[in-house]
Short mmCIF file of N, CA and C in Angstrom, two decimals:
data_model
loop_
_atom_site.label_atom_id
_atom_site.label_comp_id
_atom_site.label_asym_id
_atom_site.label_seq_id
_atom_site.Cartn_x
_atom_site.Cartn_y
_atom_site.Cartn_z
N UNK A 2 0.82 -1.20 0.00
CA UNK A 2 0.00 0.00 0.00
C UNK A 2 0.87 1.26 0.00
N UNK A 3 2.03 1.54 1.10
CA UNK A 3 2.74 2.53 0.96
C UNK A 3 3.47 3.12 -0.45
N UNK A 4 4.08 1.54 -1.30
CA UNK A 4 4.33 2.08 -2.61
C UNK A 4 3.21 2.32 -3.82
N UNK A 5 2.17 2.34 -3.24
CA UNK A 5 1.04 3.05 -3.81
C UNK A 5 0.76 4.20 -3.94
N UNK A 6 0.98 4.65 -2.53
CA UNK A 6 0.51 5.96 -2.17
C UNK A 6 2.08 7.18 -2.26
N UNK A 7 3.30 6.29 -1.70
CA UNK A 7 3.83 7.20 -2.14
C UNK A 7 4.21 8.08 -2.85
N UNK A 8 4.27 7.45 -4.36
CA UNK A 8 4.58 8.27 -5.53
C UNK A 8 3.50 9.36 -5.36
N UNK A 9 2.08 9.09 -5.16
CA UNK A 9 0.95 10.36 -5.39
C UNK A 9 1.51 11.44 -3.94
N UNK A 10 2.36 11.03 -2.99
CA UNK A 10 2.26 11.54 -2.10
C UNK A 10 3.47 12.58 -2.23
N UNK A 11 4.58 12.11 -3.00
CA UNK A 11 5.64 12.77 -3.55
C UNK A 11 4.96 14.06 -4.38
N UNK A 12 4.31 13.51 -5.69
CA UNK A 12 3.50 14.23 -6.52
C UNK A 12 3.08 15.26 -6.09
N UNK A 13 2.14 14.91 -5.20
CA UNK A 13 1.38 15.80 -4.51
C UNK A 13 2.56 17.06 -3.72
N UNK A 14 3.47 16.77 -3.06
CA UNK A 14 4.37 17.20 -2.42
C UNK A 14 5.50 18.64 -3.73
N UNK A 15 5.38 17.77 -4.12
CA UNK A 15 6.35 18.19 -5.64
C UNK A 15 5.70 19.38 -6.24
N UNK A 16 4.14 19.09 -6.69
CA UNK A 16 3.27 20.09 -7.15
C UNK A 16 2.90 20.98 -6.31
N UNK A 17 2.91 21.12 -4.90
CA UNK A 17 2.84 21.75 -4.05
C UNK A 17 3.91 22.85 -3.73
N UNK A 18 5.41 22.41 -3.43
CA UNK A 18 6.78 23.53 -3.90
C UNK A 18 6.43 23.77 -5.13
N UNK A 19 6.11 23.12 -6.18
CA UNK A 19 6.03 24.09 -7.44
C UNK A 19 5.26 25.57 -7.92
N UNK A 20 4.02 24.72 -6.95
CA UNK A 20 3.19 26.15 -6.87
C UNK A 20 3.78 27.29 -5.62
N UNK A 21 4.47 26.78 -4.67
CA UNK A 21 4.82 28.04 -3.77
C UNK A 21 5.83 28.72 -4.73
N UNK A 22 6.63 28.10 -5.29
CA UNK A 22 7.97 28.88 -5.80
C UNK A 22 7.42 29.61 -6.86
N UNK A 23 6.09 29.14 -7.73
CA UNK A 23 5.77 29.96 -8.57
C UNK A 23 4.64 31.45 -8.36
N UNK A 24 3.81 31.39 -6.73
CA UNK A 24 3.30 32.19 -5.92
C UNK A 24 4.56 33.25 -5.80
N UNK A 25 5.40 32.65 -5.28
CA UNK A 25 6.74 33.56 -4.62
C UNK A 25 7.49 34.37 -5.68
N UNK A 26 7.72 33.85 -7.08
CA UNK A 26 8.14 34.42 -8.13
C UNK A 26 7.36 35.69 -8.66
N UNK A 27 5.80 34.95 -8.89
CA UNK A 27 4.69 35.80 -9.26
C UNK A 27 4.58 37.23 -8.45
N UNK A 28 4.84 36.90 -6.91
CA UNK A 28 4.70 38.09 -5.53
C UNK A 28 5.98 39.18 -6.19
N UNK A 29 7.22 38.32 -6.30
CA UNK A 29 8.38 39.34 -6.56
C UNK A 29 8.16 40.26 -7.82
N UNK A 30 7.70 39.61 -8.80
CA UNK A 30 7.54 40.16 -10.38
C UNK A 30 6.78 41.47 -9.92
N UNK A 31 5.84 41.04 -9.42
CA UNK A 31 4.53 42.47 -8.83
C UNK A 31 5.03 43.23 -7.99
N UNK A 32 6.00 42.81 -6.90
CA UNK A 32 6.82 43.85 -6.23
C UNK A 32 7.42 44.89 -7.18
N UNK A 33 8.42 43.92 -8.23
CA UNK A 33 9.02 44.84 -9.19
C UNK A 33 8.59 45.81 -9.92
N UNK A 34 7.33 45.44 -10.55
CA UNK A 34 6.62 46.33 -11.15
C UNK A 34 5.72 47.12 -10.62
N UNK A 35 5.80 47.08 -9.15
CA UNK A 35 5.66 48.36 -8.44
C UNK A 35 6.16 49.10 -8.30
N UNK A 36 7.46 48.91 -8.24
CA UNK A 36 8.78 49.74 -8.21
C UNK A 36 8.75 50.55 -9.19
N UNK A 37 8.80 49.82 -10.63
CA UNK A 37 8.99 50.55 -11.78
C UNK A 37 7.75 51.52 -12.31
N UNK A 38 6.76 51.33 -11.70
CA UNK A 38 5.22 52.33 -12.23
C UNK A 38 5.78 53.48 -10.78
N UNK A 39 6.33 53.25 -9.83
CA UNK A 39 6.93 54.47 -8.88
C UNK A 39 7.77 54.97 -9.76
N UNK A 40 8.85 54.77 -10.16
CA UNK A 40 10.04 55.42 -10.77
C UNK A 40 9.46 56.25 -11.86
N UNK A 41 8.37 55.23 -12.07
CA UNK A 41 8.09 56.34 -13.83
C UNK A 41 7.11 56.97 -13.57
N UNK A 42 6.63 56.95 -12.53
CA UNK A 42 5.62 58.38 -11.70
C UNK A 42 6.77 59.64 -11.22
N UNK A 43 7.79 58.97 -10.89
CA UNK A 43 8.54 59.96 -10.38
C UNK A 43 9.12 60.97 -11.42
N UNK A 44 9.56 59.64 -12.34
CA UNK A 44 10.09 60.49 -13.44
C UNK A 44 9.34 61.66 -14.59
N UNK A 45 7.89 61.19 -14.39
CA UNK A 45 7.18 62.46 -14.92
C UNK A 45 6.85 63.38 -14.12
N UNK A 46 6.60 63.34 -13.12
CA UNK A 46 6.43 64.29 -12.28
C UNK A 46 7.49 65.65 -12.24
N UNK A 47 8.45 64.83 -12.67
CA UNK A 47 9.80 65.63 -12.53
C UNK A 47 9.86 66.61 -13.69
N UNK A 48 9.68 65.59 -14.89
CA UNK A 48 9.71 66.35 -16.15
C UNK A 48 8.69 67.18 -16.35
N UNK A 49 7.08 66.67 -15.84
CA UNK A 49 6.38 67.97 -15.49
C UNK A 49 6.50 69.36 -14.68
N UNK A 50 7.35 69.27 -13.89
CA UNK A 50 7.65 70.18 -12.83
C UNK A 50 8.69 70.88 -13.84
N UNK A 51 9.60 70.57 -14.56
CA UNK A 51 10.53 71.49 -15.16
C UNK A 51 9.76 71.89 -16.63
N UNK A 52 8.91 71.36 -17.16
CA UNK A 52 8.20 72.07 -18.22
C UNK A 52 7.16 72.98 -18.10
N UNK A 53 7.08 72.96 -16.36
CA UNK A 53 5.86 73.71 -16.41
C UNK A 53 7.08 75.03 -15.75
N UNK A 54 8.14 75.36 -15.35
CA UNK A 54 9.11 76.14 -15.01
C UNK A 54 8.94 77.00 -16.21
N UNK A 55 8.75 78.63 -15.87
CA UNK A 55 9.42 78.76 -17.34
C UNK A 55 10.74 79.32 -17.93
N UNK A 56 10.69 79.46 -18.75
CA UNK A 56 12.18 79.50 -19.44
C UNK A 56 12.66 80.82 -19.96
N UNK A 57 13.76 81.30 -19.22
CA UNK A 57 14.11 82.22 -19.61
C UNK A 57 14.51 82.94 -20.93
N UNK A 58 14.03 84.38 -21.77
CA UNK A 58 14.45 84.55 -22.50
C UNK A 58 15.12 85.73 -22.61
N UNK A 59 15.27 86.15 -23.92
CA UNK A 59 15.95 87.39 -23.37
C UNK A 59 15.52 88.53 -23.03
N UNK A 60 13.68 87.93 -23.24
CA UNK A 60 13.03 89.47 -22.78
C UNK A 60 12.92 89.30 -21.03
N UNK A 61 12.79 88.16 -20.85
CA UNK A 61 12.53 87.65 -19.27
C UNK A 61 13.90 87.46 -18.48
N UNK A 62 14.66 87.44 -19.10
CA UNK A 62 15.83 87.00 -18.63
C UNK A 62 16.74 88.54 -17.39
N UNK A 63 16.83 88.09 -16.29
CA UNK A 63 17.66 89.22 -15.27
C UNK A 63 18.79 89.78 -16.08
N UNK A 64 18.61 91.09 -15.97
CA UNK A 64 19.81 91.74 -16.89
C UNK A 64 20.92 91.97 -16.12
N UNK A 65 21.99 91.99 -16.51
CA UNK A 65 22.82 92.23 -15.84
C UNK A 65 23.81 93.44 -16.06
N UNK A 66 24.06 94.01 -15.14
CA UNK A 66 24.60 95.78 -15.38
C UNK A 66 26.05 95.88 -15.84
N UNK A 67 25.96 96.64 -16.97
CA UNK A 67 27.17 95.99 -18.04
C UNK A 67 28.20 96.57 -17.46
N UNK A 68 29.51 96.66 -17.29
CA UNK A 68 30.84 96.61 -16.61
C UNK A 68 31.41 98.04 -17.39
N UNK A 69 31.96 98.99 -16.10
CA UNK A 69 31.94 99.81 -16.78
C UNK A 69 33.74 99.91 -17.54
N UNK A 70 33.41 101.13 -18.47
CA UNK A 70 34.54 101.32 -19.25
C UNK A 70 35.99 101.78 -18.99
#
């Protein structure tokens, strides 16, 4: 009876780590790509913040008092 049951009991055992390690893989992947939808929130945010800055020209631009002669 035992070499009956063992093999299904291995099986069973076997398919069981297979699915944790593939739970545990699946958990990390989604960690990661949490990470990376942060970074690329960050990174627009950023680039929004300097496009919405504006940009100096030469009508806007601080003059500076020319050096005398």
């Amino acid at each position: 009876m035992a070499r009956m049951t063992l093999p299904h009991v291995l099986a069973g055992l076997s398919y069981r780590i297979g699915h944790d390690d593939a739970v545990s893989n699946a958990r990390r992947e989604l960690e990661m790509a949490e990470r990376r939808i942060d970074d690329a929130e960050d990174l627009i945010r950023r680039v929004e913040a300097q496009t919405r800055a504006p940009v100096p020209t030469a009508r806007t631009a601080p003059r500076r008092p020319r050096a005398a002669a």
